[in-house]
CSV table of C-alpha atoms in Angstrom, one decimal:
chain,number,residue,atom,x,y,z
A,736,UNK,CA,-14.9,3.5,-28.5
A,737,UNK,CA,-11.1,4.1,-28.7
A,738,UNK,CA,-10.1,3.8,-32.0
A,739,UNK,CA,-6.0,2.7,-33.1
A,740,UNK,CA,-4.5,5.2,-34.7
A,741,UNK,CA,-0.9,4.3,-34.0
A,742,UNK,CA,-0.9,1.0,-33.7
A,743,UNK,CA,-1.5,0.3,-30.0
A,744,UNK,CA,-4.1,-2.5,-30.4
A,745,UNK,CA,-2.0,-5.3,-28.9
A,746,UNK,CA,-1.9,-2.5,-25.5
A,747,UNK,CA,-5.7,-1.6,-25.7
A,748,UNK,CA,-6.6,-5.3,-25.7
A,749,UNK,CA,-4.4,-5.7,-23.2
A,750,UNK,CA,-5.5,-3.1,-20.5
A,751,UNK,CA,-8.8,-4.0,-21.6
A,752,UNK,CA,-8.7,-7.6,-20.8
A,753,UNK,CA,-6.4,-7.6,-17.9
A,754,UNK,CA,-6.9,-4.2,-16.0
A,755,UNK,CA,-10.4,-3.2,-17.4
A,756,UNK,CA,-11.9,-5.7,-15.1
A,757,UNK,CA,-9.4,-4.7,-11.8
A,758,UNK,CA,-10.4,-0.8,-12.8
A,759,UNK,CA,-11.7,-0.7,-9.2
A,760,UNK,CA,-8.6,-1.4,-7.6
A,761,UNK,CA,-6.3,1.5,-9.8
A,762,UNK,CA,-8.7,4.1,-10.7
A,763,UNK,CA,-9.4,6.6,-8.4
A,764,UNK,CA,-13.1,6.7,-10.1
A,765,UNK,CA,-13.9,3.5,-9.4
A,766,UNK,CA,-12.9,4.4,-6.1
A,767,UNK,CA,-15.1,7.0,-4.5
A,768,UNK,CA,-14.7,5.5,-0.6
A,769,UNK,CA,-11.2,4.8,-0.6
A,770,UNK,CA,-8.9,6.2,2.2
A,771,UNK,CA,-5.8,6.3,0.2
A,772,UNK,CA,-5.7,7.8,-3.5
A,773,UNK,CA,-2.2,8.0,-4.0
A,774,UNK,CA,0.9,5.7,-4.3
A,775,UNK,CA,2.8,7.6,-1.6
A,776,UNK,CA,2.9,4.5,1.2
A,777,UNK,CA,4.4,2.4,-1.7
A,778,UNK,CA,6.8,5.1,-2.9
A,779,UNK,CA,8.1,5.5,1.3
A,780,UNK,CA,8.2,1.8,1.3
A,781,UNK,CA,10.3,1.7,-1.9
A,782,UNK,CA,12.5,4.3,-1.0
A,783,UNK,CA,13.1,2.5,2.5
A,784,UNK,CA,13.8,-0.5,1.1
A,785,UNK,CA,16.5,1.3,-1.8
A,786,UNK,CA,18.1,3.1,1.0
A,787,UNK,CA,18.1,0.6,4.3
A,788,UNK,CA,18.3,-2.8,2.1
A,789,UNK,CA,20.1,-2.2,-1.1
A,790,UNK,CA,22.3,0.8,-0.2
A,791,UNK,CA,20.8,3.3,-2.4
A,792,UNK,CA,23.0,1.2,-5.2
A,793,UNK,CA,20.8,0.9,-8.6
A,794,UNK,CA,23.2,-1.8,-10.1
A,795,UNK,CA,22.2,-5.4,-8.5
A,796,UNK,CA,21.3,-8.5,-9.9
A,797,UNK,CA,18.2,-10.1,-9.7
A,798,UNK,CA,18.9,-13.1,-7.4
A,799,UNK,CA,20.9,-10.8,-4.9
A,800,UNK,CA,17.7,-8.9,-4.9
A,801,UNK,CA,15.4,-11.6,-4.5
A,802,UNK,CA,18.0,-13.3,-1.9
A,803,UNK,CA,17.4,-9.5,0.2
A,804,UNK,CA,13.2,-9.8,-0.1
A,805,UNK,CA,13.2,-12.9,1.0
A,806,UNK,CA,15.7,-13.0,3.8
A,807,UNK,CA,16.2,-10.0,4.9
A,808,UNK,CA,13.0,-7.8,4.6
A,809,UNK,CA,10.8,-10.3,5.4
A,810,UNK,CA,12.2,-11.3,8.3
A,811,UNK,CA,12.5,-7.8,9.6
A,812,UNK,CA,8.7,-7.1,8.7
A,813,UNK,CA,8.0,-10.5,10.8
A,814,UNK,CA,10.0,-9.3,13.5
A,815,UNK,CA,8.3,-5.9,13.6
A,816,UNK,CA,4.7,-7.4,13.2
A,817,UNK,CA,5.2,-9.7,15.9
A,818,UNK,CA,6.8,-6.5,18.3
A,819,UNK,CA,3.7,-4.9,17.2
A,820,UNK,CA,1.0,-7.7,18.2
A,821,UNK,CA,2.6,-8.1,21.5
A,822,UNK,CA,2.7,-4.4,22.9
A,823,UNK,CA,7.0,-4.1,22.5
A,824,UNK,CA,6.8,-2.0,19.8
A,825,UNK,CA,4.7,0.9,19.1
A,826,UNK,CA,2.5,1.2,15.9
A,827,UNK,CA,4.1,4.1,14.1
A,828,UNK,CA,0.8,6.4,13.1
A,829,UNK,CA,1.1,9.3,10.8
A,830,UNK,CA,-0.4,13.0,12.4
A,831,UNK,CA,-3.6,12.3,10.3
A,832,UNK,CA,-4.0,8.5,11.8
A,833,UNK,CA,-3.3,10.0,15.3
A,834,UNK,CA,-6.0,12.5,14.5
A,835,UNK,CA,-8.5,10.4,14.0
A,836,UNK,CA,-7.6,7.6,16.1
A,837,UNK,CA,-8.3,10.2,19.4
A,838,UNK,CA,-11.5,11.3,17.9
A,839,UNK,CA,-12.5,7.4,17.6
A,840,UNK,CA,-12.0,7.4,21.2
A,841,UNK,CA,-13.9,10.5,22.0
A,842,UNK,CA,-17.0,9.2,20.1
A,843,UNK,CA,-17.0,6.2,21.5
A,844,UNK,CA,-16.9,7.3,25.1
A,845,UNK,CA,-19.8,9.8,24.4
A,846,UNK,CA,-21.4,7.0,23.0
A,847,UNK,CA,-20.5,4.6,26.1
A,848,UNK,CA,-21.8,8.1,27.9
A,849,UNK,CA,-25.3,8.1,26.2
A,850,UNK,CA,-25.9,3.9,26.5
A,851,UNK,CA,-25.3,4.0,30.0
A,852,UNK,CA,-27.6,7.1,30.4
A,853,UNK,CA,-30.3,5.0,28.8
C-alpha cells in the first residue's frame, strides 16, 4: 500500500476514489484490447481547434471560448457528420485505417468465395 510521505493524502484518496474505479478507461494495463493507446487523436484535435478556431492566440476568455465550442465547432462537426452520412464528403482515413479497411474487404470476399462454394 502507498504510504504519504509528503503529504499527498488528500490526492491519493482522490485518484483512488475517482479514477481508481475508471482505471480501465486511462491505463493502458487495464487495456490490453484497445486500438488506440495514446492521446495523439486528442492532441490533433486540440491543435486544430487552437489553430483553425482560436487563431493559435493563448490569451481568451472563458465565455468567448465557450461562445466558439458551442457555435462554431459544433456546428461545423454537425455539418461534417451529416456530409459524411450522406456520401458528399469523404471519411478522411489515416494509411493504417486504409490498410486495414482493404484487407476487411479481401477477407470478406474470400469468405463470400468459400459460403457460396459450400
Amino acid at each position: 500500500m502507498w504510504h504519504d510521505v509528503n503529504g499527498y493524502v488528500e490526492f491519493y484518496d482522490y485518484m483512488y476514489q475517482y479514477w481508481y474505479p475508471k482505471r480501465e478507461k486511462w491505463c493502458k494495463a487495464w487495456r490490453p484490447n484497445a486500438i488506440f493507446n495514446t492521446n495523439n487523436l486528442i492532441e490533433s484535435w486540440h491543435s486544430h481547434l487552437k489553430t483553425v478556431y482560436l487563431g493559435r492566440s493563448r490569451n481568451h476568455r472563458v465565455d468567448r471560448i465557450i461562445y466558439i465550442l458551442a457555435e462554431k465547432v459544433e456546428l461545423d462537426f454537425r455539418r461534417d457528420a451529416y456530409q459524411i452520412r450522406h456520401g458528399i464528403k469523404p471519411i478522411w482515413l489515416s494509411t493504417k485505417e486504409r490498410t486495414r479497411k482493404k484487407l476487411a474487404c479481401v477477407c470478406m470476399q474470400r469468405y463470400s468465395m468459400h459460403v457460396t462454394k459450400i
